[in-house]
Short mmCIF file of C-alpha atoms in Angstrom, two decimals:
data_model
loop_
_atom_site.label_atom_id
_atom_site.label_comp_id
_atom_site.label_asym_id
_atom_site.label_seq_id
_atom_site.Cartn_x
_atom_site.Cartn_y
_atom_site.Cartn_z
CA MET T 25 -0.01 0.21 -0.15
CA ASP T 26 2.69 2.45 0.69
CA CYS T 27 4.80 1.30 -1.88
CA SER T 28 1.68 1.80 -4.26
CA CYS T 29 0.89 5.49 -2.45
CA SER T 30 4.58 6.39 -3.09
CA ARG T 31 4.87 5.15 -6.62
CA PHE T 32 1.75 7.54 -7.53
CA PHE T 33 3.16 10.43 -6.01
CA LYS T 34 6.37 10.00 -7.94
CA ILE T 35 4.68 9.56 -11.03
CA TYR T 36 1.87 12.24 -10.71
CA GLY T 37 2.64 14.02 -7.12
CA TYR T 38 3.10 17.54 -9.60
CA ASP T 39 -0.09 17.18 -11.44
CA PHE T 40 -1.68 16.55 -7.76
CA LEU T 41 -0.20 19.88 -6.25
CA LEU T 42 -1.66 21.48 -9.12
CA GLY T 43 -4.74 20.03 -9.87
CA THR T 44 -5.46 20.77 -5.95
CA ILE T 45 -5.00 24.35 -6.32
CA ALA T 46 -6.81 24.83 -9.24
CA ALA T 47 -9.58 22.48 -8.02
CA PHE T 48 -9.90 24.87 -4.85
CA TYR T 49 -9.98 27.82 -6.86
CA VAL T 50 -13.08 26.30 -8.66
CA ILE T 51 -14.94 25.08 -5.82
CA THR T 52 -14.24 28.09 -3.65
CA VAL T 53 -15.39 30.51 -6.70
CA PRO T 54 -17.51 28.85 -9.14
CA CYS T 55 -19.42 31.04 -10.88
CA THR T 56 -17.72 33.03 -13.99
CA LYS T 57 -17.72 36.60 -15.97
CA VAL T 58 -19.04 38.08 -19.22
CA GLU T 59 -15.90 36.98 -20.55
CA GLU T 60 -16.72 33.17 -20.15
CA SER T 61 -20.39 33.47 -20.63
CA PHE T 62 -20.50 32.35 -24.08
CA ASN T 63 -18.69 28.47 -23.76
CA VAL T 64 -20.11 28.31 -19.85
CA GLN T 65 -23.93 28.68 -21.71
CA ALA T 66 -23.07 26.24 -24.48
CA MET T 67 -21.54 23.71 -22.29
CA HIS T 68 -24.77 24.18 -20.29
CA ASP T 69 -27.04 24.00 -23.08
CA ILE T 70 -25.17 21.07 -24.72
CA LEU T 71 -25.39 19.11 -21.42
CA TYR T 72 -28.84 20.01 -20.47
CA HIS T 73 -30.71 20.76 -23.90
CA TRP T 74 -29.35 18.37 -26.12
CA HIS T 75 -30.33 18.60 -29.33
CA HIS T 76 -33.14 20.99 -29.18
CA LEU T 77 -31.17 24.04 -30.35
CA ASP T 78 -34.25 26.42 -30.05
CA ASN T 79 -33.55 26.10 -26.31
CA TYR T 80 -30.08 27.39 -26.72
CA ASP T 81 -28.69 30.60 -24.93
CA HIS T 82 -26.86 31.75 -27.89
CA LEU T 83 -30.07 32.54 -30.32
CA ASP T 84 -31.41 34.98 -27.76
CA PHE T 85 -28.23 36.49 -26.86
CA PRO T 86 -25.26 36.03 -29.73
CA GLY T 87 -23.07 38.35 -28.33
CA VAL T 88 -20.78 40.94 -30.34
CA VAL T 89 -18.62 38.17 -32.84
CA PRO T 90 -19.96 34.09 -32.90
CA ARG T 91 -17.64 31.76 -31.15
CA THR T 92 -16.60 27.84 -31.65
CA PHE T 93 -18.65 25.35 -29.99
CA ILE T 94 -16.10 22.40 -30.51
CA GLY T 95 -14.27 23.40 -27.40
CA ALA T 96 -17.47 23.34 -25.47
CA PHE T 97 -17.97 19.96 -26.82
CA LEU T 98 -14.89 18.75 -25.96
CA VAL T 99 -15.13 19.52 -22.28
CA SER T 100 -19.20 18.66 -22.30
CA ILE T 101 -18.04 15.00 -23.38
CA PHE T 102 -15.82 14.40 -20.52
CA ALA T 103 -18.21 15.96 -17.87
CA SER T 104 -21.30 14.21 -19.30
CA PRO T 105 -20.92 11.07 -16.71
CA ILE T 106 -20.99 13.45 -14.06
CA ILE T 107 -23.49 15.68 -14.88
CA LEU T 108 -25.53 12.43 -15.59
CA VAL T 109 -25.41 11.18 -12.17
CA MET T 110 -25.89 14.54 -10.77
CA SER T 111 -29.20 14.95 -12.61
CA MET T 112 -30.18 11.57 -11.46
CA LEU T 113 -29.69 12.39 -8.15
CA HIS T 114 -31.37 15.85 -8.48
CA PHE T 115 -28.42 17.67 -7.30
CA PRO T 116 -28.38 22.00 -8.20
CA LYS T 117 -27.18 22.84 -11.65
CA ILE T 118 -24.41 24.86 -9.69
CA TYR T 119 -22.56 21.66 -9.30
CA GLY T 120 -22.76 21.05 -13.00
CA LEU T 121 -20.79 24.15 -13.27
CA ILE T 122 -18.46 23.13 -11.17
CA ALA T 123 -18.09 19.26 -13.21
CA VAL T 124 -17.36 21.30 -16.19
CA ARG T 125 -14.84 23.63 -14.83
CA LEU T 126 -12.87 20.93 -13.23
CA ALA T 127 -13.37 18.77 -16.61
CA LEU T 128 -11.53 21.77 -18.28
CA GLY T 129 -9.15 21.93 -15.53
CA CYS T 130 -7.95 18.49 -15.82
CA ILE T 131 -7.47 19.14 -19.91
CA ILE T 132 -5.73 22.09 -19.60
CA LEU T 133 -3.05 20.55 -16.67
CA TYR T 134 -2.83 17.05 -18.74
CA THR T 135 -1.51 19.09 -21.53
CA LEU T 136 1.01 21.55 -19.27
CA ARG T 137 1.79 17.73 -17.78
CA PHE T 138 3.31 17.00 -21.40
CA PHE T 139 4.80 20.36 -21.51
CA ARG T 140 6.40 19.40 -17.68
CA ILE T 141 7.69 16.09 -19.01
CA GLN T 142 9.50 17.38 -21.94
CA VAL T 143 11.08 20.39 -19.76
CA ARG T 144 12.51 17.69 -17.27
CA ASN T 145 13.62 15.62 -20.32
CA LYS T 146 15.76 18.74 -21.58
CA PHE T 147 16.38 20.32 -18.63
CA GLY T 148 16.38 18.27 -15.92
CA LEU T 149 14.56 16.89 -12.66
CA GLN T 150 15.66 19.76 -10.17
CA VAL T 151 14.14 22.85 -13.49
CA GLU T 152 10.79 20.73 -13.37
CA ALA T 153 10.59 20.67 -9.84
CA PHE T 154 11.04 24.99 -9.73
CA PHE T 155 8.86 25.02 -12.84
CA VAL T 156 5.74 23.55 -10.75
CA ILE T 157 6.88 25.80 -7.27
CA LEU T 158 6.46 28.97 -9.78
CA THR T 159 3.68 27.71 -11.40
CA ALA T 160 1.68 26.72 -7.90
CA LEU T 161 2.82 30.14 -6.61
CA GLN T 162 1.50 32.54 -9.71
CA PHE T 163 -2.24 32.98 -9.03
CA HIS T 164 -3.51 33.71 -12.69
CA LEU T 165 -2.40 30.40 -14.64
CA LEU T 166 -4.21 27.78 -12.32
CA PHE T 167 -7.00 30.28 -11.28
CA TYR T 168 -7.84 30.87 -14.94
CA CYS T 169 -7.13 26.91 -16.68
CA THR T 170 -10.74 25.76 -15.40
CA ARG T 171 -12.46 28.86 -17.00
CA PRO T 172 -13.69 28.54 -20.05
CA LEU T 173 -12.72 31.38 -22.01
CA PRO T 174 -11.60 30.64 -25.82
CA ASN T 175 -7.75 31.74 -24.39
CA ILE T 176 -7.71 28.89 -22.04
CA LEU T 177 -8.92 26.28 -24.77
CA ALA T 178 -6.06 27.85 -26.89
CA LEU T 179 -3.74 27.67 -23.92
CA GLY T 180 -4.18 23.83 -24.03
CA ILE T 181 -3.48 23.27 -27.85
CA VAL T 182 -0.60 25.62 -27.39
CA ASN T 183 0.86 23.39 -24.29
CA LEU T 184 1.22 21.06 -26.69
CA ALA T 185 2.60 23.11 -29.07
CA TYR T 186 5.52 23.87 -26.39
CA GLY T 187 5.85 20.41 -25.63
CA PHE T 188 6.53 19.39 -29.16
CA TRP T 189 8.69 22.37 -29.54
CA LEU T 190 11.20 20.82 -26.63
CA LYS T 191 11.08 17.76 -28.08
CA GLY T 192 12.45 18.46 -31.64
CA ASN T 193 8.63 17.22 -33.13
CA PHE T 194 8.82 20.82 -34.89
CA TYR T 195 6.20 20.31 -37.29
CA ALA T 196 4.08 18.66 -34.82
CA ALA T 197 4.38 22.08 -32.77
CA LEU T 198 3.33 24.25 -35.71
CA ASN T 199 0.33 22.48 -36.57
CA CYS T 200 -0.94 22.42 -32.78
CA LEU T 201 -0.89 26.38 -33.25
CA ILE T 202 -2.43 26.42 -36.76
CA PHE T 203 -4.99 24.42 -35.09
CA ALA T 204 -5.35 26.92 -32.29
CA THR T 205 -5.48 29.77 -34.45
CA VAL T 206 -8.02 28.42 -36.63
CA ILE T 207 -10.25 27.27 -34.09
CA PHE T 208 -9.98 28.97 -30.57
CA ARG T 209 -8.22 32.31 -30.74
CA CYS T 210 -6.71 33.94 -34.34
CA ASP T 211 -4.21 36.11 -32.42
CA MET T 212 -2.25 32.79 -31.96
CA VAL T 213 -1.11 33.72 -35.33
CA LEU T 214 1.50 36.24 -33.45
CA LEU T 215 2.91 33.25 -32.15
CA LEU T 216 2.59 30.75 -34.96
CA PHE T 217 4.36 33.76 -36.71
CA PRO T 218 7.81 34.11 -35.04
CA LEU T 219 8.38 30.75 -34.03
CA GLY T 220 7.79 29.43 -37.55
CA LEU T 221 10.37 32.28 -39.20
CA GLU T 222 12.75 31.25 -35.90
CA LEU T 223 12.17 27.37 -37.03
CA LEU T 224 12.89 28.53 -40.67
CA LEU T 225 15.88 30.60 -40.13
CA THR T 226 17.47 27.65 -38.23
CA LYS T 227 16.85 25.52 -40.85
CA SER T 228 15.07 23.29 -38.40
CA ILE T 229 12.63 22.93 -40.92
CA SER T 230 11.71 22.99 -44.53
CA LEU T 231 9.89 25.67 -46.13
CA TRP T 232 8.19 23.51 -48.53
CA LYS T 233 7.49 20.49 -46.17
CA ALA T 234 5.85 22.73 -43.44
CA LEU T 235 3.76 24.81 -45.90
CA LYS T 236 2.38 21.01 -47.34
CA CYS T 237 1.77 20.32 -43.36
CA CYS T 238 0.54 23.16 -42.35
CA LEU T 239 -1.89 23.51 -45.41
CA GLY T 240 -3.41 20.24 -44.66
CA ILE T 241 -4.05 21.00 -40.89
CA ALA T 242 -5.75 24.29 -42.03
CA VAL T 243 -8.07 23.10 -44.50
CA LEU T 244 -9.12 20.42 -41.79
CA SER T 245 -9.46 22.91 -38.85
CA ILE T 246 -11.34 25.35 -41.13
CA GLY T 247 -13.40 22.51 -42.42
CA LEU T 248 -14.63 21.33 -38.95
CA THR T 249 -15.08 24.45 -37.33
CA ILE T 250 -17.15 25.84 -40.37
CA LEU T 251 -19.37 22.52 -40.31
CA VAL T 252 -19.71 22.43 -36.75
CA ASP T 253 -20.59 26.20 -36.27
CA SER T 254 -22.69 26.69 -38.56
CA VAL T 255 -24.89 24.08 -36.99
CA MET T 256 -24.75 25.75 -34.25
CA TRP T 257 -25.50 28.85 -35.06
CA LYS T 258 -28.05 28.14 -37.98
CA LYS T 259 -25.99 30.36 -40.60
CA LEU T 260 -22.60 29.36 -42.55
CA VAL T 261 -20.07 31.01 -40.35
CA TRP T 262 -16.51 30.85 -39.46
CA PRO T 263 -16.43 32.17 -36.34
CA GLU T 264 -12.43 33.22 -35.78
CA PHE T 265 -12.26 34.13 -39.11
CA GLU T 266 -15.26 36.96 -37.71
CA VAL T 267 -13.47 37.74 -34.43
CA LEU T 268 -10.34 38.79 -36.36
CA TRP T 269 -11.88 40.52 -38.98
CA PHE T 270 -13.63 42.54 -36.03
CA ASN T 271 -10.76 43.11 -34.01
CA SER T 272 -8.18 43.66 -36.72
CA VAL T 273 -9.94 44.95 -39.54
CA LEU T 274 -12.76 47.24 -38.02
CA ASN T 275 -10.24 47.13 -34.79
CA ARG T 276 -13.12 47.95 -32.85
CA SER T 277 -11.35 45.96 -30.17
CA SER T 278 -10.62 48.90 -28.29
CA GLU T 279 -14.29 50.07 -27.49
CA TRP T 280 -13.63 47.60 -24.71
CA GLY T 281 -10.92 49.68 -22.99
CA THR T 282 -7.13 50.36 -24.00
CA HIS T 283 -4.07 50.75 -22.74
CA SER T 284 -0.57 51.95 -23.15
CA PHE T 285 1.92 50.05 -25.40
CA HIS T 286 4.05 48.62 -22.13
CA TRP T 287 1.10 47.53 -20.23
CA TYR T 288 2.28 43.75 -21.07
CA PHE T 289 5.40 43.90 -19.73
CA THR T 290 4.90 46.73 -16.53
CA SER T 291 1.37 45.51 -15.70
CA ALA T 292 -0.20 41.90 -16.95
CA LEU T 293 3.20 40.01 -16.71
CA PRO T 294 4.59 41.02 -13.43
CA ARG T 295 1.66 40.01 -11.87
CA SER T 296 0.94 36.45 -13.46
CA LEU T 297 4.56 36.18 -13.34
CA LEU T 298 5.28 37.26 -9.63
CA ALA T 299 8.74 35.80 -8.90
CA ALA T 300 9.40 34.27 -12.22
CA TYR T 301 9.21 37.96 -13.85
CA PRO T 302 12.61 38.99 -12.90
CA LEU T 303 14.22 35.26 -12.72
CA CYS T 304 12.78 34.48 -16.32
CA ILE T 305 15.15 37.64 -17.55
CA LEU T 306 18.43 35.93 -15.40
CA GLY T 307 17.87 32.77 -16.79
CA LEU T 308 18.34 34.11 -20.11
CA PHE T 309 21.85 35.01 -19.08
CA LEU T 310 22.54 31.63 -16.94
CA ASP T 311 21.24 29.53 -19.79
CA ARG T 312 21.65 29.67 -23.74
CA ARG T 313 19.38 26.55 -24.29
CA VAL T 314 16.42 29.28 -22.79
CA LEU T 315 17.13 32.24 -25.41
CA PRO T 316 15.72 29.97 -28.58
CA PHE T 317 12.55 29.46 -26.56
CA ILE T 318 11.80 32.89 -25.51
CA ILE T 319 12.50 35.11 -28.67
CA PRO T 320 9.01 33.87 -30.64
CA VAL T 321 7.08 34.28 -26.83
CA PHE T 322 8.63 37.75 -26.52
CA SER T 323 7.92 38.30 -30.06
CA PHE T 324 4.10 37.54 -29.48
CA VAL T 325 3.58 39.44 -26.56
CA LEU T 326 5.36 42.69 -28.03
CA LEU T 327 3.58 42.24 -31.48
CA TYR T 328 -0.15 41.95 -29.07
CA SER T 329 1.29 45.06 -27.37
CA LYS T 330 0.24 46.70 -30.71
CA LEU T 331 -3.14 46.24 -30.45
CA PRO T 332 -4.79 49.16 -28.09
CA HIS T 333 -7.54 46.68 -25.95
CA LYS T 334 -5.18 44.70 -23.60
CA GLU T 335 -6.32 41.87 -20.98
CA LEU T 336 -3.83 39.80 -18.91
CA ARG T 337 -5.60 36.56 -20.61
CA PHE T 338 -4.97 37.70 -24.11
CA ILE T 339 -1.13 36.81 -23.58
CA ILE T 340 -1.91 33.86 -20.56
CA SER T 341 -0.11 31.36 -23.15
CA SER T 342 2.97 33.22 -22.53
CA VAL T 343 3.25 32.42 -19.04
CA PRO T 344 4.47 28.29 -19.41
CA ILE T 345 7.66 29.49 -21.30
CA PHE T 346 8.83 32.05 -19.43
CA ASN T 347 8.35 30.03 -16.08
CA LEU T 348 10.56 28.00 -18.01
CA SER T 349 13.40 30.15 -18.17
CA ALA T 350 12.50 31.50 -14.76
CA ALA T 351 12.92 27.54 -13.27
CA VAL T 352 16.20 27.41 -15.32
CA ALA T 353 17.43 30.64 -13.15
CA ALA T 354 15.75 29.33 -9.76
CA SER T 355 17.70 25.58 -10.30
CA ARG T 356 20.86 27.15 -11.19
CA ILE T 357 20.90 29.64 -8.17
CA TYR T 358 19.91 26.61 -5.74
CA ILE T 359 23.00 24.16 -7.20
CA ASN T 360 25.21 27.66 -6.05
CA ARG T 361 23.80 28.22 -2.90
CA LYS T 362 26.76 27.49 -0.85
CA LYS T 363 28.90 30.07 -2.97
CA ALA T 364 29.28 33.92 -1.19
CA PHE T 365 27.27 35.58 -4.18
CA TRP T 366 25.04 32.73 -5.33
CA LYS T 367 24.26 32.95 -0.98
CA LEU T 368 22.70 35.83 -1.89
CA LEU T 369 20.91 35.50 -4.21
CA SER T 370 19.25 32.01 -3.23
CA ILE T 371 18.05 34.31 0.04
CA ILE T 372 16.64 36.96 -2.69
CA LEU T 373 15.21 33.82 -4.37
CA LEU T 374 13.06 32.34 -1.31
CA GLY T 375 12.18 36.18 -0.18
CA PHE T 376 10.70 36.76 -4.10
CA LEU T 377 8.81 33.16 -3.39
CA PHE T 378 7.14 34.34 0.08
CA ILE T 379 6.09 37.66 -1.77
CA SER T 380 4.41 35.45 -4.67
CA LEU T 381 2.67 33.87 -2.28
CA GLY T 382 1.07 36.82 -0.52
CA CYS T 383 0.92 38.44 -3.72
CA THR T 384 -1.65 35.12 -5.14
CA ALA T 385 -3.54 35.08 -1.54
CA ILE T 386 -4.26 38.76 -1.97
CA SER T 387 -5.55 37.88 -5.61
CA PHE T 388 -7.46 34.89 -4.39
CA MET T 389 -9.34 37.01 -1.66
CA ALA T 390 -10.35 40.45 -4.33
CA SER T 391 -11.25 37.14 -6.70
CA PHE T 392 -13.75 35.98 -3.94
CA GLU T 393 -15.69 39.34 -4.37
CA ASN T 394 -15.54 39.80 -7.61
CA TYR T 395 -18.57 37.70 -8.47
CA PRO T 396 -21.12 39.23 -6.18
CA SER T 397 -24.40 38.37 -8.66
CA GLY T 398 -23.81 34.94 -8.61
CA TYR T 399 -23.57 35.60 -4.75
CA ALA T 400 -27.13 37.71 -4.79
CA ILE T 401 -28.81 34.22 -6.73
CA LYS T 402 -27.60 31.82 -4.44
CA TYR T 403 -28.85 33.96 -1.24
CA LEU T 404 -32.12 34.31 -3.34
CA HIS T 405 -32.57 30.53 -3.86
CA GLN T 406 -31.97 29.94 -0.09
CA ILE T 407 -34.20 32.46 1.54
CA GLY T 408 -36.80 32.13 -1.51
CA ASP T 409 -37.00 27.98 -0.69
CA ARG T 410 -37.70 28.49 3.01
CA THR T 411 -41.52 28.27 2.78
CA ASN T 412 -43.98 26.35 0.10
CA ILE T 413 -44.06 28.08 -2.99
CA THR T 414 -46.76 26.99 -5.52
CA GLU T 415 -47.02 29.64 -7.99
CA GLU T 416 -43.96 30.45 -10.34
CA GLN T 417 -41.33 33.11 -9.09
CA TRP T 418 -40.10 35.27 -11.91
CA VAL T 419 -36.70 36.56 -11.82
CA HIS T 420 -35.32 39.31 -13.70
CA ILE T 421 -31.32 39.42 -14.33
CA ASP T 422 -30.06 42.80 -15.57
CA SER T 423 -27.33 42.75 -18.03
CA PHE T 424 -24.48 43.91 -15.39
CA SER T 425 -25.52 40.90 -12.93
CA ALA T 426 -25.49 38.75 -16.11
CA MET T 427 -21.87 39.74 -16.83
CA ASN T 428 -20.74 39.41 -12.91
CA GLY T 429 -21.38 35.77 -11.74
CA ILE T 430 -25.04 34.63 -13.03
CA SER T 431 -25.10 31.99 -16.14
CA ARG T 432 -27.74 29.32 -16.61
CA PHE T 433 -25.89 26.85 -14.50
CA CYS T 434 -26.70 29.69 -11.30
CA GLU T 435 -30.84 28.53 -12.47
CA ASN T 436 -33.26 26.33 -10.00
CA ASP T 437 -35.95 23.90 -11.53
CA PHE T 438 -39.78 25.52 -10.71
CA PRO T 439 -41.20 26.92 -9.04
CA TRP T 440 -37.93 29.30 -10.31
CA ARG T 441 -38.25 31.12 -13.61
CA TYR T 442 -35.61 33.82 -15.07
CA SER T 443 -35.86 36.35 -17.67
CA LYS T 444 -33.06 38.20 -18.97
CA GLU T 445 -34.72 40.58 -20.95
CA GLU T 446 -32.64 43.63 -21.81
CA SER T 447 -33.50 47.39 -22.69
CA ILE T 448 -36.38 47.47 -20.03
CA PRO T 449 -36.31 51.17 -18.84
CA LEU T 450 -36.43 51.41 -14.97
CA LYS T 451 -39.48 53.25 -14.45
CA GLU T 452 -41.42 50.42 -16.41
CA PHE T 453 -40.38 47.64 -13.94
CA HIS T 454 -43.38 48.78 -11.96
CA LYS T 455 -46.01 47.42 -14.78
CA ARG T 456 -43.96 43.97 -14.90
CA ASN T 457 -45.00 41.07 -13.15
CA PHE T 458 -41.78 40.00 -11.91
CA THR T 459 -41.53 38.45 -8.63
CA TYR T 460 -37.99 39.69 -8.08
CA LEU T 461 -34.87 42.02 -9.63
CA ILE T 462 -31.46 41.17 -9.44
CA ASN T 463 -29.59 44.40 -10.51
CA GLU T 464 -27.03 47.17 -10.19
CA HIS T 465 -29.92 49.90 -9.15
CA SER T 466 -30.56 50.95 -5.00
CA PHE T 467 -33.84 51.94 -5.66
CA VAL T 468 -36.91 50.46 -8.13
CA ASP T 469 -40.56 51.78 -8.06
CA GLY T 470 -42.70 49.39 -7.15
CA TYR T 471 -40.43 46.91 -5.56
CA LYS T 472 -38.61 46.64 -2.15
CA CYS T 473 -34.79 46.01 -1.45
CA LEU T 474 -34.72 43.09 0.01
CA PHE T 475 -30.66 42.75 0.41
CA ILE T 476 -27.79 43.79 -1.23
CA VAL T 477 -24.49 41.80 -1.99
CA ASP T 478 -20.55 43.90 -1.54
CA GLY T 479 -18.04 43.17 -4.06
CA PHE T 480 -14.35 43.80 -4.88
CA SER T 481 -13.60 47.31 -5.30
CA ARG T 482 -10.14 47.91 -4.39
CA VAL T 483 -6.82 47.38 -2.32
CA SER T 484 -5.85 49.79 -0.17
CA PRO T 485 -2.31 49.71 2.13
CA GLN T 486 -2.37 50.23 5.89
CA MET T 487 -0.14 50.13 8.26
CA SER T 488 -1.30 47.49 10.69
CA PHE T 489 -2.17 43.49 9.95
CA PRO T 490 -2.94 42.65 7.86
CA PRO T 491 -1.12 45.59 5.56
CA ILE T 492 -3.48 44.89 2.86
CA LEU T 493 -7.33 45.56 3.13
CA LEU T 494 -9.70 45.12 0.49
CA ILE T 495 -12.58 47.72 0.16
CA LYS T 496 -15.68 46.57 -0.65
CA GLU T 497 -18.96 48.49 -1.69
CA PRO T 498 -22.68 47.97 -2.56
CA LYS T 499 -22.85 46.22 -6.37
CA VAL T 500 -25.83 44.10 -6.88
CA TYR T 501 -29.70 44.73 -5.34
CA VAL T 502 -31.81 42.17 -4.81
CA HIS T 503 -35.59 43.33 -4.96
CA GLY T 504 -38.85 42.09 -4.23
CA ASN T 505 -42.15 43.13 -5.81
CA ILE T 506 -44.41 45.14 -3.41
CA LYS T 507 -47.66 43.64 -4.50
CA ASN T 508 -46.62 40.27 -3.45
CA LYS T 509 -47.74 39.96 0.05
CA ASP T 510 -45.97 36.46 1.29
CA LEU T 511 -43.12 38.15 -0.22
CA MET T 512 -43.11 40.89 1.81
CA ASN T 513 -44.22 39.05 5.02
CA LYS T 514 -40.54 36.97 4.92
CA LYS T 515 -37.59 37.96 6.86
CA TRP T 516 -35.11 39.63 4.26
CA PRO T 517 -31.53 40.95 5.56
CA GLY T 518 -32.76 44.41 4.07
CA CYS T 519 -30.38 46.93 2.60
CA SER T 520 -28.55 48.27 5.54
CA SER T 521 -25.67 46.43 4.94
CA GLY T 522 -23.96 44.13 2.76
CA PHE T 523 -24.72 40.72 2.52
CA ASP T 524 -23.01 38.72 4.86
CA ARG T 525 -20.72 36.00 4.07
#
């Protein structure tokens, strides 16, 4: 028994560590935001509506640009046995959301394992160990690896590409990036181009063979996405081509905000890499084998910096390679830790690791408070279910609430009914027969505020312990229809303060 356990941890110990951290993030913060909404709703509809396309959410709320269903199908297939059991046991659907996110996390961490094994084969066991330590102490990669963003679905394929790259299977690496570009994220072409150029310049691949190999996978990928997504969208569509046209040709992504050219290097990468940020720079000087892997990934971030609209998730695919360089530096420092100068570096390294842990804890606490409408609908269900209800309870969810924690996985069965009808003027709600409203407004005519939910606002430093204070403010208000006497007679927390979690 002890031998089997020891063998398991020897083979899968690192995966167990990273998987446990990712699962902790899923269970403690199960709700999702607007960036994840398409794939979350798609997974819900695939799992609960099957072939009844008319009931699918994307036909009523298509979003700005269409997205592919291929990732949602893949994750749903893995999660479907668990969802089936949950449905038979009448579990609330929020557990289904946890199940699909855990399934996605397993897929992404499996691809990261493939990359990590190639790191071990090329750079050694110690570099692999530091790669895992640095990844575990970072917040964003493990927090986002279970979130069904198109960037994360692409990350899984990019991890495979990185693994094949380290393994020396260059054509497979290029094929992976083409697949990710065509189906999940058209911006992966910014990684594909510098990597392909480097492989050509170093004569690692031949141009003619690369064209033949890559053209084939490109045609197959385009055919796959058009076939699947045209059926699901009920029109002829190649989703990522429309995304490319919208963001690059029409240049409309800037409508969602802009940042300066250097933002990825001065904000996004420092926050996502933490201790690995200075270490990855040091790794370039300590091991010349690292440079060929860094140049295309650095070029990817640099090219992406030209687009005015920037988000950390856009460049999350760069994190594994930067972590590799950082792990090389950390390993070299550890090996030479008994030497005078290196001893100082080892102390600094240890300090950086503790700082990373502290920053990750703060990021987690902020993220825990960053899904207020998810908590609002949870509390509404808890209090609303305390009495026997025979009539339908209609809940209206406004756009703000739908973007900050509520998905179809958060909905309950009868007597609960939900509406996301948009463009209802605030003064018109008293004419409608909604039982509850979940929205961002503190006062709605004809309704009484039952309770509010606070959400994360900002981080404030302070002189006492803890040195960092998370500032919260009212974000989501839950209102009840004053015409409903049974509702008014219930005991509600009220709106004098935020709902206590």
